[in-house]
Amino acid sequence: MTTTVIGFPRIGEKRELKFAIEKYFKYKINQDELTQTARKLRKNNWQLLYQAGIDEIPSNDFSYYDQVLDTAFLFNLVPENVQKLQLSDLDKYFTLARGYQGKQGNILAWPMKKWFNTNYHYLVPQLDQKTHFKVTGTKIFNEFNEAKKLGITTRPVLIGPFTLLKLSEYHNSEASDFIDEAISAYQEVFTKLTASGAYWIQLDEPSLVKDLSSSDYQLFIQLYKPLLAAKGGLKVLLQTYFGDVRDIYYDLIQLPFDGLGLDFVEGKETLNLVANSFPNDKILFAGVVNGKNIWKNNYEKTLAKLHKANVENLVINTSCSLLHVPITLEHERFSSDIKAHLAFAKEKLGELEDLDNIYEKQDQKKLAINQELFFRPRVKRDSKLHAQIANLKADDFVRQPVRSAREIIQKEEFKLPLLPTTTIGSFPQTKEIRNIRKQFRRHEIDQEQYNNFIKNKIDKALKWQENIGLDVLVHGEFERNDMVEYFGQHLSGYIFSKKGWVQSYGTRCVKPPIIWGDVKRIHPITIEWSKYAQSQTKKLVKGMLTGPVTILNWSFPREDISLRESTLQLALAIQREVLDLEANGIKIIQIDEAALREKLPLRKSDWYSEYLNWAIPAFRLVHSKVKPQTQIHTHMCYSEFTDIIPAIDAMDADVISFEASRSNLKILDSLKKQHFETEVGPGVYDIHSPRIPSISEVKATINQILRKIDSSKIWVNPDCGLKTRGVKETKASLINVIEATREVRQQLKEGN
Ligand code: GLN
Ligand code: ZN
């Protein structure tokens, strides 16, 4: 039997790629130096896979920023204004990722969206009538040749045409306009790869695991029939992941694909479909090693699946690209008991090998060692906590009085101006701040020195916010490394990796903590800092918490209890924090649910039953017991919740802020149509790019919002936290936001 992976993390064990790209952005290294680093990382990965005994090794899974953006460059989907820039190809590429502001004009970045149900983000190609598919990029060919020179014939990986067209956004055009051009372009890639000596191509089509409409189905067939007819000698692997392909399975097994890659982990129906029928002329790439979790594979269960599948031509695969897990356990300092249960990307390669050996060569010893791990419960159960959750009543999930009554009470209480201004929580995390936290962690400075430093930062941030005239202030989150890890560190049941970085978008990586056991708050978490900040100003300072669903979604969750149970444990912990903040005089409390949308099942039919039915109540549990005067805010990243607006309203927060600027405020129409009740702060500028919005730009945005939402319900804020931004651009941007708001207020006054 053969082993392979769908893709491997590209950021580097020490995040070398991240640092190199960031240096490049700051003109500290040149393009040559950056390409050298990239080349070295690719070489390392290929050799690593080779040495781990992986039989079929992918290429083109590397990316400087994002694989969808790579595909757009391969196929000439770059808008004219970017093409025209007097910049190198690489800089044009980064322009679409980050925007451009300079001598040659002002160009916005492409919007960014979550990659299916993961915390990875891709750039959304914008296609219009001027777009023409043509093979103009060379990356996929270059990387194939690069590996070949090292003696490794790889399987190039490319986003398939169906998923590419499904993920793109259209302006005065639609997906079907591009079918013919796309087919020829993909065919040209086939021809070129074949000429370079490739045997296989992997076309990633994760969009197939979603509910397919009849036009989706048509689109897929229209694309693939001609494409496959022209594959020549090249073997085509259709790779899916993040679910099963039940809507189109029986077509897939009849079409002339050479390999089908299916997900046996998240795909609920995959095993049944395959066991029912799988053709002998195809190879099944069975995704049995979970590409998203960090737990050891249960070999016995996996082997049972493989035996039940009972397929002649089998390749053992990961369930999705290993991009979504940290690279290795090698540098981690977990105890051996803990390590025994974990597997990161490198370790998963070993699992593929083990499974191969057990399946083929009946390696009973390997199997026995693995069975031993799953023989008894991994952790001790907190039966009191489990009972507390079992005894929760309906009332525990409902805040009184209803929101409309609270709105009146709170307006009276706070007397904020129309269009109150605020920020999402964090202020720039400068090198200085990160250094101080590091020194404190390493005991190079003591608690008092550290506290003084943070206090000083808070003082300055408050002063500055007061000076520019923000209405509701924040303390700045200087004490936090990360909005989830920070909370995890104060909860029992959590463990933390040292180097377990996972790419989130571009050069941004996150280090998700691991939920190891039952979760409880050990001691108050944010109270002291919030109290301090509020004591330093007469203005309102928001308390700042991360919500239970986001903590769960940005952690690696347990698999021995349900996600619902874990989330409720977290909700009870954060509830105590909310009540403590309130008791300490904090009147506005923001509970971030940045990642709520992230784990929404990919199939609509599962949205409520498998997720929202417990996720939304878990959020309500956190704030259901506060006083009517206390204002609860929440924040969500990305406004892609048009289709779950009633669920968002049912979180029963008083105010919600969210990203809207990169997606053109499209969500506002839906909010209006669906009579959204929560007060809203649709982000008025994009913080994911260093661009400074002008006053007139922000004014235009606020006016656009005013056309859709009643002015009494609008807040003005950036679209996310500012921790990743520089100080200078942050200040300039916020000053413009305040000025724009003032002018709009004036304009409203005059209009009345
Ligand atoms: N309060 C957090 C911050 O400002 C929210 C971050 C987020 O939404 N990702 O950093
Ligand atoms: Zn956000």
PDB file of C-alpha atoms and ligand atoms in Angstrom, residues 424-426 477 483 544 554 590 592 594 635 637 720-723, ligand 1:
ATOM      1  CA  ILE A 424     -12.576  46.260  19.281  1.00  0.00           C
ATOM      2  CA  GLY A 425     -10.154  45.829  22.162  1.00  0.00           C
ATOM      3  CA  SER A 426      -6.495  45.392  21.393  1.00  0.00           C
ATOM      4  CA  GLU A 477      -5.061  44.056  25.926  1.00  0.00           C
ATOM      5  CA  MET A 483      -7.230  36.126  22.914  1.00  0.00           C
ATOM      6  CA  MET A 544     -12.864  42.408  27.373  1.00  0.00           C
ATOM      7  CA  TRP A 554      -9.603  28.247  18.492  1.00  0.00           C
ATOM      8  CA  GLN A 590     -17.492  42.711  25.447  1.00  0.00           C
ATOM      9  CA  ASP A 592     -15.771  38.239  21.707  1.00  0.00           C
ATOM     10  CA  ALA A 594     -14.713  36.116  16.723  1.00  0.00           C
ATOM     11  CA  HIS A 635     -17.578  40.949  18.287  1.00  0.00           C
ATOM     12  CA  CYS A 637     -14.664  38.607  12.703  1.00  0.00           C
ATOM     13  CA  CYS A 720     -11.329  44.080  14.334  1.00  0.00           C
ATOM     14  CA  GLY A 721      -8.718  44.392  17.069  1.00  0.00           C
ATOM     15  CA  LEU A 722      -5.656  46.504  16.298  1.00  0.00           C
ATOM     16  CA  LYS A 723      -2.956  44.270  17.737  1.00  0.00           C
TER      17      LYS A 723
HETATM   18  N1  GLN B   1     -10.853  41.882  21.427  1.00  0.00           N
HETATM   19  C1  GLN B   1     -10.009  41.243  20.480  1.00  0.00           C
HETATM   20  C2  GLN B   1      -8.964  42.208  19.964  1.00  0.00           C
HETATM   21  O1  GLN B   1      -9.241  43.324  19.785  1.00  0.00           O
HETATM   22  C3  GLN B   1     -10.783  40.700  19.313  1.00  0.00           C
HETATM   23  C4  GLN B   1      -9.872  40.072  18.297  1.00  0.00           C
HETATM   24  C5  GLN B   1     -10.566  39.338  17.189  1.00  0.00           C
HETATM   25  O2  GLN B   1     -11.715  39.554  16.921  1.00  0.00           O
HETATM   26  N2  GLN B   1      -9.882  38.470  16.504  1.00  0.00           N
HETATM   27  O3  GLN B   1      -7.865  41.837  19.703  1.00  0.00           O
END
